[in-house]
mmCIF file with all atom_site columns, C-alpha atoms in Angstrom:
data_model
loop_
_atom_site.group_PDB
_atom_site.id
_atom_site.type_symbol
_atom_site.label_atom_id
_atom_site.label_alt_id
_atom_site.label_comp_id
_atom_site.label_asym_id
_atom_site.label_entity_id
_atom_site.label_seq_id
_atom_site.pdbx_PDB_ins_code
_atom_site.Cartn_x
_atom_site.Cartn_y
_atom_site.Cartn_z
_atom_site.occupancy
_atom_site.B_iso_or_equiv
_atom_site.pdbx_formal_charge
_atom_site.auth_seq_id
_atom_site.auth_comp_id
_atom_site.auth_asym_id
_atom_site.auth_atom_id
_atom_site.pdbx_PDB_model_num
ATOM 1   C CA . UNK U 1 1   ? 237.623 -107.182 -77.325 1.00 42.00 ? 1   UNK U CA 1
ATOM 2   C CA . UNK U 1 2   ? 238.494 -104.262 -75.243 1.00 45.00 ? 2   UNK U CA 1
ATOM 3   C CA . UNK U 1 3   ? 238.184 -106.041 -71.980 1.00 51.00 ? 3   UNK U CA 1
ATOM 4   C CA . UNK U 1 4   ? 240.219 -108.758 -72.710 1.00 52.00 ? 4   UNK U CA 1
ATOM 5   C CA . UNK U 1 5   ? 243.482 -106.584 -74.114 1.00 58.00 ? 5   UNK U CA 1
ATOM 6   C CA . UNK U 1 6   ? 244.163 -105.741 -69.979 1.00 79.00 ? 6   UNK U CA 1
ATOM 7   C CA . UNK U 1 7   ? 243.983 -109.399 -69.174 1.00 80.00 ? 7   UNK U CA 1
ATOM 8   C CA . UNK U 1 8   ? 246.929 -110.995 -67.525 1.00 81.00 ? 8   UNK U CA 1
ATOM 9   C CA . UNK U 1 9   ? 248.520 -113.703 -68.684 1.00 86.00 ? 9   UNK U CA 1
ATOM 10  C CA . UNK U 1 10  ? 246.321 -116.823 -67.085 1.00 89.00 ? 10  UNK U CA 1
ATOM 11  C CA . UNK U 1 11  ? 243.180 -114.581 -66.754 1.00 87.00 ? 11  UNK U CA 1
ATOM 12  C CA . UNK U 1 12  ? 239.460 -114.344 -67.848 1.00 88.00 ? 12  UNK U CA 1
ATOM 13  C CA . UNK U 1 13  ? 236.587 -112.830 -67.077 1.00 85.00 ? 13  UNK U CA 1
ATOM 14  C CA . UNK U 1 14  ? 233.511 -115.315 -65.810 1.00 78.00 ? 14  UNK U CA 1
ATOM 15  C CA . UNK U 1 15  ? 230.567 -112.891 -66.011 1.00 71.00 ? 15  UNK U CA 1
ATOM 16  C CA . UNK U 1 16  ? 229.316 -110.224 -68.051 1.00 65.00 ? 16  UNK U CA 1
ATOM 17  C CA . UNK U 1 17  ? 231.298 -106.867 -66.267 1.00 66.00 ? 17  UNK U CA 1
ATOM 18  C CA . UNK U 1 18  ? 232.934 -108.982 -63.692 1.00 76.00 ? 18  UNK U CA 1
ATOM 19  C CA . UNK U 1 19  ? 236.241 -108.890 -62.453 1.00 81.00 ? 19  UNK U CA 1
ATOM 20  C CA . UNK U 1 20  ? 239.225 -110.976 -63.568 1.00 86.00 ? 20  UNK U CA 1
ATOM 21  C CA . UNK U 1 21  ? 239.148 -114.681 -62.997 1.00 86.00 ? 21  UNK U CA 1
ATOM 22  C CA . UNK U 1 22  ? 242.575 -116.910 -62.770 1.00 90.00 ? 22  UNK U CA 1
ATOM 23  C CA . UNK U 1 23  ? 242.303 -120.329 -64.373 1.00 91.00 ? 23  UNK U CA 1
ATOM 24  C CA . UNK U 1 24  ? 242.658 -122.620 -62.224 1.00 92.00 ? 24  UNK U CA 1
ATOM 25  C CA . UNK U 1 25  ? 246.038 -125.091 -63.723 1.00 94.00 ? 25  UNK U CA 1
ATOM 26  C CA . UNK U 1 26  ? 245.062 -128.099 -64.715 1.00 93.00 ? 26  UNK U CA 1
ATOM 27  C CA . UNK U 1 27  ? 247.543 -130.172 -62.947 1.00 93.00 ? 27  UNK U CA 1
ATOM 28  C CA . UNK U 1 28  ? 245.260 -129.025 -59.793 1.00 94.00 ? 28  UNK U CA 1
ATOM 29  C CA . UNK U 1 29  ? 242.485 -130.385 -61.355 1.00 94.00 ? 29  UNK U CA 1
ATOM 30  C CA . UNK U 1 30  ? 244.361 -133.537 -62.839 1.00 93.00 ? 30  UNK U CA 1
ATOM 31  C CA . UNK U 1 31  ? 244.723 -133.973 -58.770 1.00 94.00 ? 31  UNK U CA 1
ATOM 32  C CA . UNK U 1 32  ? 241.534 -135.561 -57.979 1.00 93.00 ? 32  UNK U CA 1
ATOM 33  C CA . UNK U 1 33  ? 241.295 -138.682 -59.365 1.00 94.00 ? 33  UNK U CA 1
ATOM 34  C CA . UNK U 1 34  ? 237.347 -138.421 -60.095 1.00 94.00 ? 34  UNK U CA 1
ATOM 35  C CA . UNK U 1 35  ? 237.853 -135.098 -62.088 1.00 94.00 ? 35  UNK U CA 1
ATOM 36  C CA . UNK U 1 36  ? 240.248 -136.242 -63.629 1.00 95.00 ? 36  UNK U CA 1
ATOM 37  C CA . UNK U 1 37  ? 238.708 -139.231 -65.170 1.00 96.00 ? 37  UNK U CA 1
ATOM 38  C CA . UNK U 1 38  ? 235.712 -136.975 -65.743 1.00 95.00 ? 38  UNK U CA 1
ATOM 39  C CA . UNK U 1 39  ? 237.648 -134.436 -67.643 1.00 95.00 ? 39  UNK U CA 1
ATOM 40  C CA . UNK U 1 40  ? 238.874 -137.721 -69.943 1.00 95.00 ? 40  UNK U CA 1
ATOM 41  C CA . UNK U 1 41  ? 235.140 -138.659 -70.142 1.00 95.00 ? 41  UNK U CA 1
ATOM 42  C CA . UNK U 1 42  ? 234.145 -135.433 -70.838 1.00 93.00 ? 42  UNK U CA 1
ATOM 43  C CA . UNK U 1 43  ? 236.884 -134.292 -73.287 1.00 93.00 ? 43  UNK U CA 1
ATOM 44  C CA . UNK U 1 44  ? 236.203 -137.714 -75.355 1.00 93.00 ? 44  UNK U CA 1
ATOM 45  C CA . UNK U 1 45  ? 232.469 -136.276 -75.441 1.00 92.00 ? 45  UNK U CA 1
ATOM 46  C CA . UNK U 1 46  ? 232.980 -132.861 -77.001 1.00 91.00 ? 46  UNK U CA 1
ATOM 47  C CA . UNK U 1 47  ? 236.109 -133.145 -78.115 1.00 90.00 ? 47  UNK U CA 1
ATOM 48  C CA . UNK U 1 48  ? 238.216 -130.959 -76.181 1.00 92.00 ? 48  UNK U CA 1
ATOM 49  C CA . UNK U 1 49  ? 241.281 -131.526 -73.289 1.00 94.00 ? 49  UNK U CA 1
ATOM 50  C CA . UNK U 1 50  ? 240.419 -130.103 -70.222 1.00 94.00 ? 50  UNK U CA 1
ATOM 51  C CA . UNK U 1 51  ? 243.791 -130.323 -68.530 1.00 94.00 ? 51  UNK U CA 1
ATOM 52  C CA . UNK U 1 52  ? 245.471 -128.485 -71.433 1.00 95.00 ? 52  UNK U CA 1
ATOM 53  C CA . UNK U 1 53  ? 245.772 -124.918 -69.794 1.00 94.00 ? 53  UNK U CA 1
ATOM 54  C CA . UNK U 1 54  ? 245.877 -122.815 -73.089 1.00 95.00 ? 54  UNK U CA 1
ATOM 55  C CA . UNK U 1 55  ? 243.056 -124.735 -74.585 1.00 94.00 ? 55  UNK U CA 1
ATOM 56  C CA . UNK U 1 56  ? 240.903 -123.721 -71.202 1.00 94.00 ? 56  UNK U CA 1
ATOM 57  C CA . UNK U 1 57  ? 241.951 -119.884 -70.622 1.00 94.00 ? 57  UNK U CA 1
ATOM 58  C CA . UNK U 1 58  ? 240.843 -119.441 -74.942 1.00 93.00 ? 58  UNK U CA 1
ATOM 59  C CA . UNK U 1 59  ? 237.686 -121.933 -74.391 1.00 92.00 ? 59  UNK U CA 1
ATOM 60  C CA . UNK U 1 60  ? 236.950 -119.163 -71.358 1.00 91.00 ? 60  UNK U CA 1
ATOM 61  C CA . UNK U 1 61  ? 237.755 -116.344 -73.114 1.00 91.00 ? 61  UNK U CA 1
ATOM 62  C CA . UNK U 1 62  ? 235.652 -117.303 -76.089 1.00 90.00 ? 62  UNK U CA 1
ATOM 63  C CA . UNK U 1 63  ? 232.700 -118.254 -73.694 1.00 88.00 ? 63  UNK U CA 1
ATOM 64  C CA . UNK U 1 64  ? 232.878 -114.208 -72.355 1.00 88.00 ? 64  UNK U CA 1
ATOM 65  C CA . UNK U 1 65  ? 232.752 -112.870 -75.432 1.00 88.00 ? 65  UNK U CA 1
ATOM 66  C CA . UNK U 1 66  ? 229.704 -115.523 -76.276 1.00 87.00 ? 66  UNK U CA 1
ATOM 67  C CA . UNK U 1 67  ? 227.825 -113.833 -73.662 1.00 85.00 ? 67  UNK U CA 1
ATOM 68  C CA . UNK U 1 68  ? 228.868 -110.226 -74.130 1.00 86.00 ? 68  UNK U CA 1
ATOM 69  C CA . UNK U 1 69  ? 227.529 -110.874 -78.064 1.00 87.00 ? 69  UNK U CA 1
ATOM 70  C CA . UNK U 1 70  ? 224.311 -112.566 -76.811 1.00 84.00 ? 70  UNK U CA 1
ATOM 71  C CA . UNK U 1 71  ? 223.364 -109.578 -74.272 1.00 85.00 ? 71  UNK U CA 1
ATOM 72  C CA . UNK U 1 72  ? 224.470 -107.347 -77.081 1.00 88.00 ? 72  UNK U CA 1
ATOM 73  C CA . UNK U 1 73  ? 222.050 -108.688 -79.528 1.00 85.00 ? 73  UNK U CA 1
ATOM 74  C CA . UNK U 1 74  ? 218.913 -109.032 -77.331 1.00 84.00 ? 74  UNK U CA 1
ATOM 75  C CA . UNK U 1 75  ? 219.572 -105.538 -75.618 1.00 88.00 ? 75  UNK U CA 1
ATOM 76  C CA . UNK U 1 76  ? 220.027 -104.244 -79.063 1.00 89.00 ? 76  UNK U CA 1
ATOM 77  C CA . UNK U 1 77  ? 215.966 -105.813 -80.384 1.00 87.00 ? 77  UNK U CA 1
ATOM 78  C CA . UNK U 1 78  ? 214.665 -105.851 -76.500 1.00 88.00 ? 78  UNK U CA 1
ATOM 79  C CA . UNK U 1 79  ? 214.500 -102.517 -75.645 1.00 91.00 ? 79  UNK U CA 1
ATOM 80  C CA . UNK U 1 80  ? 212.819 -100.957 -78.520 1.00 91.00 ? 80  UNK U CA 1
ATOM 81  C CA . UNK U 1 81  ? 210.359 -103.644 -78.555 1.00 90.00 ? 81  UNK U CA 1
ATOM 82  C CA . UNK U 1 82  ? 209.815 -103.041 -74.902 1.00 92.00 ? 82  UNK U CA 1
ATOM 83  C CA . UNK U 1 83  ? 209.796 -99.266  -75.430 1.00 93.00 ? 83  UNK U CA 1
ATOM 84  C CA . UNK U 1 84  ? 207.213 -99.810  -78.147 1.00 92.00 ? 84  UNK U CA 1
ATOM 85  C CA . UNK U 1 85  ? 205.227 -102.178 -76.618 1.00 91.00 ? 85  UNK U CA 1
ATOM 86  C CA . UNK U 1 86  ? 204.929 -100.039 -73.103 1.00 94.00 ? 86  UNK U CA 1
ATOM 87  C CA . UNK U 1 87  ? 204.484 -96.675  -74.680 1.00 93.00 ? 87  UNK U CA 1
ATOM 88  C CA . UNK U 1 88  ? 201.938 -98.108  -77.641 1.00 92.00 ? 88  UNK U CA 1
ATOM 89  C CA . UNK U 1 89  ? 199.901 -99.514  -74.319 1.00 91.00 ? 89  UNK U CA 1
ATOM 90  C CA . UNK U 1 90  ? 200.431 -96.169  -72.388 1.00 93.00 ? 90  UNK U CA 1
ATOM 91  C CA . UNK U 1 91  ? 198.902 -94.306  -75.790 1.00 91.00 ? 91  UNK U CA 1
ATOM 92  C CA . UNK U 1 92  ? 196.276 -96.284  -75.835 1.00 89.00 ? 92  UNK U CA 1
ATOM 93  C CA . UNK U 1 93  ? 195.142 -96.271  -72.250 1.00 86.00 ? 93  UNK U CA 1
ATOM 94  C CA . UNK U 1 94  ? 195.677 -92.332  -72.478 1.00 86.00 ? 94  UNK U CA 1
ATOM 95  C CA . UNK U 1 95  ? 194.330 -91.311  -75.459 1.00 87.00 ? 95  UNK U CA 1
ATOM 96  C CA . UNK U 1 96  ? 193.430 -94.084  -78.706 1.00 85.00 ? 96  UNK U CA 1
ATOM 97  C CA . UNK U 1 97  ? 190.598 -95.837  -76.735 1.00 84.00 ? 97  UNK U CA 1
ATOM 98  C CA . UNK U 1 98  ? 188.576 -92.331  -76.370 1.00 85.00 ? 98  UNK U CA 1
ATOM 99  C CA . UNK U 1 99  ? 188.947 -91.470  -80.173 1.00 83.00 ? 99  UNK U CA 1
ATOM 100 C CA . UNK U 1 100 ? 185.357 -91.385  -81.506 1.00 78.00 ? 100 UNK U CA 1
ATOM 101 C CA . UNK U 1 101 ? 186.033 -93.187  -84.232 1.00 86.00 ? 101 UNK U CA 1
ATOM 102 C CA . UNK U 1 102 ? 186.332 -96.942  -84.274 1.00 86.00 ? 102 UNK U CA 1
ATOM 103 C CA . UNK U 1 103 ? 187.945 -96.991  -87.807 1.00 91.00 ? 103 UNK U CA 1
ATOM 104 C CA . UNK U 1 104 ? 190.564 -94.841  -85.762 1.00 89.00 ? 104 UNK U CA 1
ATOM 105 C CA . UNK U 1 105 ? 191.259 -97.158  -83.307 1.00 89.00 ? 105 UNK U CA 1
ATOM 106 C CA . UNK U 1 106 ? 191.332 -100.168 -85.419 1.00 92.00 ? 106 UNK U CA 1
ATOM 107 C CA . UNK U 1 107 ? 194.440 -98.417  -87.657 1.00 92.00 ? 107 UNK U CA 1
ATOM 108 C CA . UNK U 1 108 ? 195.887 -97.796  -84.730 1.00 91.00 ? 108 UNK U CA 1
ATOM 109 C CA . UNK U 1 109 ? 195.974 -101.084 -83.170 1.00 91.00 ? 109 UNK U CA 1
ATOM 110 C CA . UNK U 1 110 ? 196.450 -102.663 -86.353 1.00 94.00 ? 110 UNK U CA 1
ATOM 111 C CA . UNK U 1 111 ? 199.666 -100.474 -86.975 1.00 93.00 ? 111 UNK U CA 1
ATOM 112 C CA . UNK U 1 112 ? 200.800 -100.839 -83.004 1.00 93.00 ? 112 UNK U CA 1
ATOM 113 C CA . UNK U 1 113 ? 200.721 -104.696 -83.974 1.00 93.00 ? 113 UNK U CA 1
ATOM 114 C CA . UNK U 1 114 ? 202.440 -104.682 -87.183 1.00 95.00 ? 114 UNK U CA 1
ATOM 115 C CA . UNK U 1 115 ? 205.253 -102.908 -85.673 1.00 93.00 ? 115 UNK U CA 1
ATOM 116 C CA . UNK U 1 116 ? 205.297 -104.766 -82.275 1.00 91.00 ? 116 UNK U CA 1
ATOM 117 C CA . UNK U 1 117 ? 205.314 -108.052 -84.426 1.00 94.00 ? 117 UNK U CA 1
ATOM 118 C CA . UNK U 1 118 ? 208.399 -106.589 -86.910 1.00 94.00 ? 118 UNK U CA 1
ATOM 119 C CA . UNK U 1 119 ? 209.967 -105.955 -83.393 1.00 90.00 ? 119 UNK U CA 1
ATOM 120 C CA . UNK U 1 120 ? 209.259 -109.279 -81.914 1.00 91.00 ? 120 UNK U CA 1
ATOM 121 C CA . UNK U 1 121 ? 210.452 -110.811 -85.331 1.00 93.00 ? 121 UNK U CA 1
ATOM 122 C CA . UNK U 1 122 ? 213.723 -108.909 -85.018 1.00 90.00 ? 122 UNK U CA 1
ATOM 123 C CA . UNK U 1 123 ? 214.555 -110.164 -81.699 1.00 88.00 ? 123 UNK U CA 1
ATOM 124 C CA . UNK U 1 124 ? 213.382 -113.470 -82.247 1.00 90.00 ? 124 UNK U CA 1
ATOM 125 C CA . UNK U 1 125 ? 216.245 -113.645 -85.081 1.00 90.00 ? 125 UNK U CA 1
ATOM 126 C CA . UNK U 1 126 ? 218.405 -112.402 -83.015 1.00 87.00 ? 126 UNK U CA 1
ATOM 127 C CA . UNK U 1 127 ? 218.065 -115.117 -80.825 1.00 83.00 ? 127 UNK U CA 1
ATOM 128 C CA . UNK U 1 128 ? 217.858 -118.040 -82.826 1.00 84.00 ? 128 UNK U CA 1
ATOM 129 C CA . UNK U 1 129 ? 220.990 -116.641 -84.766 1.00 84.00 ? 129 UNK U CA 1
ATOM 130 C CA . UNK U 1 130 ? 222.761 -116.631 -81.486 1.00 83.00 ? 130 UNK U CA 1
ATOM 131 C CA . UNK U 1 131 ? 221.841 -119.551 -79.867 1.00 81.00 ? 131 UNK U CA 1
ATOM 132 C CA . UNK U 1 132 ? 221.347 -121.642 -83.073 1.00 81.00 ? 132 UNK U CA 1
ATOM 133 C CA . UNK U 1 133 ? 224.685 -121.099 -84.672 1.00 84.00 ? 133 UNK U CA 1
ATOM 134 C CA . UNK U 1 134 ? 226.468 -124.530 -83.637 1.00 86.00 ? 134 UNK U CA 1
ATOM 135 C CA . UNK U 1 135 ? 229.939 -123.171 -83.269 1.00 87.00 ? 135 UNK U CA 1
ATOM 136 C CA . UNK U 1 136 ? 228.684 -121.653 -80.058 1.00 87.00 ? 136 UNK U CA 1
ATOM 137 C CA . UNK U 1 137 ? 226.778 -124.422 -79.158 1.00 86.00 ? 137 UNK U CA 1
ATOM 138 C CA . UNK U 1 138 ? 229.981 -126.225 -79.367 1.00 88.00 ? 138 UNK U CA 1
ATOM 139 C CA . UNK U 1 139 ? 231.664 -123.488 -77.055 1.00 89.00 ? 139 UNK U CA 1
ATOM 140 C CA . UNK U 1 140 ? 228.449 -123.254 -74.666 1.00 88.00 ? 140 UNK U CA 1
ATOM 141 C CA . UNK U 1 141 ? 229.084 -127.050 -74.350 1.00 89.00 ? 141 UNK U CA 1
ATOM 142 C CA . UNK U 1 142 ? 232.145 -127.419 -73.938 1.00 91.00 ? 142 UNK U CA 1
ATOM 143 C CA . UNK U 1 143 ? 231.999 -124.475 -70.742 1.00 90.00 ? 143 UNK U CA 1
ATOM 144 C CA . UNK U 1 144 ? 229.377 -126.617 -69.360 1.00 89.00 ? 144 UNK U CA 1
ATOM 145 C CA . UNK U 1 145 ? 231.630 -129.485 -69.103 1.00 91.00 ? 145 UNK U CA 1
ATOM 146 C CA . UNK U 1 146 ? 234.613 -127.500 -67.874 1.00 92.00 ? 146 UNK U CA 1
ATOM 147 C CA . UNK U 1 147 ? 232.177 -125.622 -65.346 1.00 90.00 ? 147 UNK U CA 1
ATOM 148 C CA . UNK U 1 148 ? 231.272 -129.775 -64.105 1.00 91.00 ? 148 UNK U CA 1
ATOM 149 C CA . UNK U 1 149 ? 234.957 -130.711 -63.972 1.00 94.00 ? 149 UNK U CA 1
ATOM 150 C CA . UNK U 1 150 ? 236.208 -128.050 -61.804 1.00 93.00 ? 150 UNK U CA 1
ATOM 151 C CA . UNK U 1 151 ? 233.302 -128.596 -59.682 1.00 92.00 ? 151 UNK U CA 1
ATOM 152 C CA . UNK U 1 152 ? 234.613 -131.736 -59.270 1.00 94.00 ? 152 UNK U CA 1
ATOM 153 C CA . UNK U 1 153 ? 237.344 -130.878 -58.344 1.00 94.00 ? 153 UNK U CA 1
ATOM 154 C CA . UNK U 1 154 ? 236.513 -128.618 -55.846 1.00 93.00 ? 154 UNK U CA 1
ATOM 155 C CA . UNK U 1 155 ? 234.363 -131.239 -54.492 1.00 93.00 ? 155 UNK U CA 1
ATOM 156 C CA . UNK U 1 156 ? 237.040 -133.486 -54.290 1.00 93.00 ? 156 UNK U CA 1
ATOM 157 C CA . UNK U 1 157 ? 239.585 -131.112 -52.363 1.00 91.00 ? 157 UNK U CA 1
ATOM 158 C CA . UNK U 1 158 ? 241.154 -129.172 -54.545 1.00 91.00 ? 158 UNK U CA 1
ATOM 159 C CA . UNK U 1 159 ? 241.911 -125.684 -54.307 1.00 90.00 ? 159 UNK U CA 1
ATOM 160 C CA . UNK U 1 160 ? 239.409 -124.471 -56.767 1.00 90.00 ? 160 UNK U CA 1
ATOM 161 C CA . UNK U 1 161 ? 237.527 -120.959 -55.515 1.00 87.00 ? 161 UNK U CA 1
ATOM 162 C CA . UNK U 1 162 ? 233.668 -121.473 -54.914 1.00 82.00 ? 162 UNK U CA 1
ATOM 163 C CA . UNK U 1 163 ? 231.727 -120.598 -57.944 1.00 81.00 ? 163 UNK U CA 1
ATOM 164 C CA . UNK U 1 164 ? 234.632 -120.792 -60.287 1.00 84.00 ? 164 UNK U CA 1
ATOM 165 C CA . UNK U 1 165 ? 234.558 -120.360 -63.494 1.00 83.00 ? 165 UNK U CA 1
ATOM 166 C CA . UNK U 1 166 ? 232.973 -117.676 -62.259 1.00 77.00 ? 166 UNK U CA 1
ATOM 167 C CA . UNK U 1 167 ? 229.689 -118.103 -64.742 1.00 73.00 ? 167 UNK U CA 1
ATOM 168 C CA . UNK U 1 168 ? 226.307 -120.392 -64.463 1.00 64.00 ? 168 UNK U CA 1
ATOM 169 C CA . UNK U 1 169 ? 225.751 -123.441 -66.894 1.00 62.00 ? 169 UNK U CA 1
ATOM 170 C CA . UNK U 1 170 ? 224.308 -123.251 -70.244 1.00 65.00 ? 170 UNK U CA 1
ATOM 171 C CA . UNK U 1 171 ? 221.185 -125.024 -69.770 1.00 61.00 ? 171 UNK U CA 1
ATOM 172 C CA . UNK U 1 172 ? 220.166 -124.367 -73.772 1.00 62.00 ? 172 UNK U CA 1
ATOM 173 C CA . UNK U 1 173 ? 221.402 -125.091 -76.691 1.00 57.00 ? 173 UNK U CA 1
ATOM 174 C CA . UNK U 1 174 ? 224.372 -126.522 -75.061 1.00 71.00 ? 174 UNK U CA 1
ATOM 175 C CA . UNK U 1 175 ? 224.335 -129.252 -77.678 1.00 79.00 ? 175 UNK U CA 1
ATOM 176 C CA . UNK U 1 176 ? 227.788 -130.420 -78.614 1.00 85.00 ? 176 UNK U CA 1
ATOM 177 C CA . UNK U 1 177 ? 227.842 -131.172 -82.564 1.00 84.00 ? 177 UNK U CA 1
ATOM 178 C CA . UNK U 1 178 ? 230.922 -133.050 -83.605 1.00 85.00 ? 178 UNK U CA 1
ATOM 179 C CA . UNK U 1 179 ? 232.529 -132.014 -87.176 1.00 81.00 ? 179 UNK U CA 1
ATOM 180 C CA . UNK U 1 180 ? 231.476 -128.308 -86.690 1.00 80.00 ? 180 UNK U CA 1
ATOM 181 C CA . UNK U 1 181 ? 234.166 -125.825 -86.914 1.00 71.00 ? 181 UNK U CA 1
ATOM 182 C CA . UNK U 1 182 ? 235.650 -123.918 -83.299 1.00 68.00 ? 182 UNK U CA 1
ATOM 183 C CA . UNK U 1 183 ? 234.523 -120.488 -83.059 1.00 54.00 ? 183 UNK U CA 1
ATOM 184 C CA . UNK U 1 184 ? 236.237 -117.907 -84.030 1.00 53.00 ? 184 UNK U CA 1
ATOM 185 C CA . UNK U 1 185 ? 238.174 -115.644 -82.205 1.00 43.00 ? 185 UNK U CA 1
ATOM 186 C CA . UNK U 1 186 ? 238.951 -112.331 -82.780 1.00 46.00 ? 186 UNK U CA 1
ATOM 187 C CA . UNK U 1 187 ? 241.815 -109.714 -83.063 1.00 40.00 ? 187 UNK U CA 1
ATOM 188 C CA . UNK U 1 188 ? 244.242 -109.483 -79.987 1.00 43.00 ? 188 UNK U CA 1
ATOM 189 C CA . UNK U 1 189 ? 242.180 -112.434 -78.413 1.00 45.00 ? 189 UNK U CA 1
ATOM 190 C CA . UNK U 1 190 ? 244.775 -115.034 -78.449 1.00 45.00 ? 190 UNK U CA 1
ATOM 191 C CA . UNK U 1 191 ? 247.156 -114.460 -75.962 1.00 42.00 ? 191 UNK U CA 1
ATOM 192 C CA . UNK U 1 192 ? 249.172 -116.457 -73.618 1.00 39.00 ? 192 UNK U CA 1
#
């Protein structure tokens, strides 16, 4: 991932074209009692130590990359079903519901909807590809709980910036399934 190559050492990015994040150690987080015992809780849960700093700046990098993918993939089926959709409405206001002929305007509509349904299909796959595969799930979950610790945290005194990890939670399909495989990460990813 391009983005990630200029990274420093302890750095991330939270959001989708954001700026550079610095994890926050976890011996700062280990320093409120209550988040710490919630990232035990939580790391019993899904699997997955908290306080372990490596562990959190690739969990973080993999969740950016998660979200770069899934823009990626509904930009990529969105806007030509959206293109479609407006200009086969446009057409139609314009020009296909004056054609004389009703046989006309029923292969017309019935072709607009064949290829606005191939479209919606498309994107629909996209989606559930995305969001369905359970190695991400695992990842989306696993942010979640990070993103609840530091919170935490912060709420508990530590020097932990507002808004940090710098990303919302993953209100869907932010199950956590046990026995599934980490996802992958890709060339020049893994750095310290």
């Amino acid at each position: 991932m391009s983005d990630t190559s200029e990274l420093g050492e302890w750095e991330f990015i939270g959001r989708r074209g954001g700026e550079p994040a610095r994890l926050v150690p976890g011996e700062v987080i280990a320093g409120v009692p209550g988040a710490r015992r919630l990232a035990e809780e939580a790391g019993h849960e899904v699997g997955f130590d908290f306080l372990d700093d490596r562990a959190v700046l690739r969990m973080l990098r993999l969740r950016h990359q998660d979200e770069q993918e899934m823009f990626s993939a509904g930009f990529r089926t969105g806007v030509p079903l959206a293109l479609v959709g407006f200009g086969a409405a446009v057409y139609w206001g314009g020009a296909a519901q004056y054609w004389e002929s009703g046989r006309a305007q029923l292969v017309y509509l019935a072709a607009t909807g064949i290829v606005v349904l191939i479209l919606l299909g498309l994107w629909i796959r996209a989606a559930v590809v995305h969001w369905g595969d359970p190695a991400r799930q695992n990842l989306r979950a696993r942010a979640r709980r990070y993103r609840a610790v530091a919170h935490a945290a912060r709420d508990g005194g530590a020097d932990v910036p507002a808004h940090y990890p710098h990303y919302g939670p993953y209100p869907f399909a932010a199950t956590y399934r046990p026995g599934v495989d980490e996802a992958s990460v890709p060339d020049g990813e893994e750095q310290s």
